Structure formats: structure tokens, C-alpha cells
Short mmCIF file of C-alpha atoms in Angstrom, two decimals:
data_model
loop_
_atom_site.label_atom_id
_atom_site.label_comp_id
_atom_site.label_asym_id
_atom_site.label_seq_id
_atom_site.Cartn_x
_atom_site.Cartn_y
_atom_site.Cartn_z
CA MET E 1 -49.62 62.37 -85.46
CA LYS E 2 -52.79 63.24 -87.37
CA ARG E 3 -54.97 66.36 -87.54
CA LEU E 4 -58.45 65.76 -86.16
CA HIS E 5 -60.21 69.12 -86.57
CA THR E 6 -59.59 72.73 -87.55
CA PHE E 7 -61.45 75.42 -85.60
CA SER E 8 -62.28 79.00 -86.47
CA LEU E 9 -60.63 81.75 -84.48
CA ALA E 10 -63.92 82.28 -82.63
CA ASP E 11 -63.91 78.62 -81.55
CA ARG E 12 -60.52 78.67 -79.78
CA THR E 13 -62.13 77.89 -76.43
CA GLN E 14 -64.03 74.96 -77.93
CA ALA E 15 -60.71 73.55 -79.16
CA GLY E 16 -59.40 73.54 -75.59
CA LEU E 17 -62.58 71.98 -74.25
CA LEU E 18 -62.50 69.17 -76.81
CA LYS E 19 -58.82 68.56 -76.12
CA GLU E 20 -59.63 68.08 -72.43
CA LEU E 21 -62.55 65.76 -73.23
CA LEU E 22 -60.34 63.58 -75.42
CA GLU E 23 -57.61 63.50 -72.78
CA GLN E 24 -60.19 62.33 -70.22
CA GLU E 25 -60.86 59.43 -72.58
CA GLY E 26 -57.15 58.58 -72.57
CA ILE E 27 -56.39 60.05 -76.00
CA ALA E 28 -53.20 62.11 -76.15
CA CYS E 29 -53.70 65.22 -78.25
CA LEU E 30 -52.46 68.77 -78.71
CA ILE E 31 -53.59 72.07 -80.16
CA ARG E 32 -51.47 73.68 -82.84
CA ASN E 33 -51.67 77.33 -83.91
CA ASP E 34 -53.44 78.24 -80.66
CA HIS E 35 -51.58 81.51 -80.22
CA LEU E 36 -51.06 82.45 -83.87
CA PHE E 37 -54.12 84.72 -83.83
CA ALA E 38 -51.72 87.38 -82.52
CA ALA E 39 -49.90 87.23 -85.89
CA LEU E 40 -53.11 87.73 -87.85
CA GLY E 41 -52.34 90.12 -90.68
CA ASP E 42 -48.66 89.20 -90.75
CA ILE E 43 -49.31 85.65 -91.93
CA PRO E 44 -52.25 84.25 -93.95
CA PHE E 45 -55.37 83.97 -91.78
CA LEU E 46 -55.94 80.31 -92.70
CA GLU E 47 -52.63 79.44 -91.01
CA CYS E 48 -53.86 81.04 -87.77
CA PHE E 49 -56.77 78.66 -87.21
CA PRO E 50 -56.36 76.38 -84.15
CA GLU E 51 -56.01 72.69 -85.03
CA LEU E 52 -56.63 69.69 -82.78
CA TRP E 53 -54.13 66.88 -83.43
CA VAL E 54 -54.15 63.30 -82.12
CA VAL E 55 -50.66 62.08 -81.17
CA ASP E 56 -51.23 58.36 -81.82
CA ASP E 57 -52.57 57.55 -85.31
CA GLU E 58 -54.02 54.27 -84.07
CA VAL E 59 -56.57 56.00 -81.82
CA TRP E 60 -57.49 58.64 -84.42
CA PRO E 61 -60.68 56.78 -85.54
CA ARG E 62 -61.90 56.59 -81.92
CA ALA E 63 -61.05 60.26 -81.37
CA ARG E 64 -62.92 61.19 -84.56
CA LEU E 65 -66.01 59.29 -83.39
CA LEU E 66 -65.93 60.94 -79.96
CA LEU E 67 -65.50 64.38 -81.53
CA GLU E 68 -68.35 63.86 -84.00
CA ASN E 69 -70.69 62.61 -81.25
CA TRP E 70 -69.83 65.53 -78.99
CA LEU E 71 -70.35 68.10 -81.75
CA LYS E 72 -73.64 66.46 -82.81
CA ASN E 73 -74.94 66.43 -79.23
CA ALA E 74 -73.93 70.06 -78.80
CA GLU E 75 -76.05 70.99 -81.85
CA ASP E 76 -79.04 68.89 -80.75
CA THR E 77 -79.55 70.64 -77.43
CA GLY E 78 -82.32 73.05 -78.34
CA ALA E 79 -84.36 75.15 -75.96
CA TRP E 80 -87.25 73.52 -74.11
CA ILE E 81 -90.25 74.68 -72.09
CA CYS E 82 -90.90 73.38 -68.60
CA ALA E 83 -94.24 71.54 -68.44
CA ALA E 84 -94.83 72.67 -64.85
CA CYS E 85 -94.18 76.42 -64.99
CA ASP E 86 -93.77 77.26 -68.72
CA GLU E 87 -90.24 78.60 -68.19
CA VAL E 88 -88.10 78.60 -71.38
CA LEU E 89 -84.75 76.91 -70.71
CA GLU E 90 -81.61 76.36 -72.74
CA GLY E 91 -81.03 72.84 -74.02
CA GLN E 92 -78.00 72.04 -71.84
CA PHE E 93 -80.16 72.09 -68.71
CA ASP E 94 -81.98 68.89 -67.68
CA SER E 95 -84.12 70.46 -64.99
CA CYS E 96 -85.95 73.75 -64.56
CA TRP E 97 -84.09 76.36 -62.53
CA LYS E 98 -87.38 77.95 -61.46
CA CYS E 99 -89.40 74.97 -60.18
CA GLY E 100 -86.93 72.04 -60.26
CA LYS E 101 -89.00 69.81 -62.58
CA GLU E 102 -86.93 67.35 -64.66
CA ARG E 103 -86.96 67.71 -68.44
CA ASP E 104 -89.49 65.42 -70.16
CA GLU E 105 -87.94 63.39 -73.00
#
């Protein structure tokens, strides 16, 4: 078993999301320290951070690549402006909610 990523306390939900994405790819993984935030103050805060672990060391490189690609794509999705109606949309949307026009690439 090998640690793949350590998340901040604010990113606990992202840890769960990435765990599910890896499991959909057939990679067995688990989250450690997920509920230790409740002990914050009683134990050092660095030990409370959620950690994503891959069960099988042999698939760790593939899991690392998937994680890096997902995190990079999440950062690259900036806001865009619809060419048809000038509506400002968040990057995760591929079509305009107001007029239905597809995002131009």
C-alpha cells in the first residue's frame, strides 16, 4: 500500500471524489485520516489531513498519472464567455445555460 496524495482539511470532499474516480478506473484505494478532523487540537494538525492511499503498489504509477491529469484539468477550466449571448459561464460547463450554444474551443 502506498500513499498517493495528502489533502488539506478543506479538501476532504475532493479526496472522496478522487477515490471514487480511481475506483471507477479499477484502482483499489482508501482514504486514511478522513474523520480525524474531529480530534483537531488533541493531536497535531498535520496528522489530521486526509490521505488517499492506493492498495496495490503495482498500479500506483497509473493512479498517480490519473490523479495528476484530473487535478490539472480541474485547474485549467477557467471561465468563458458565450459568443452568442455574452453570458459569462464557469469553465466546467460546455454549453451556455442561457442560449444553449456550445463552447468554442
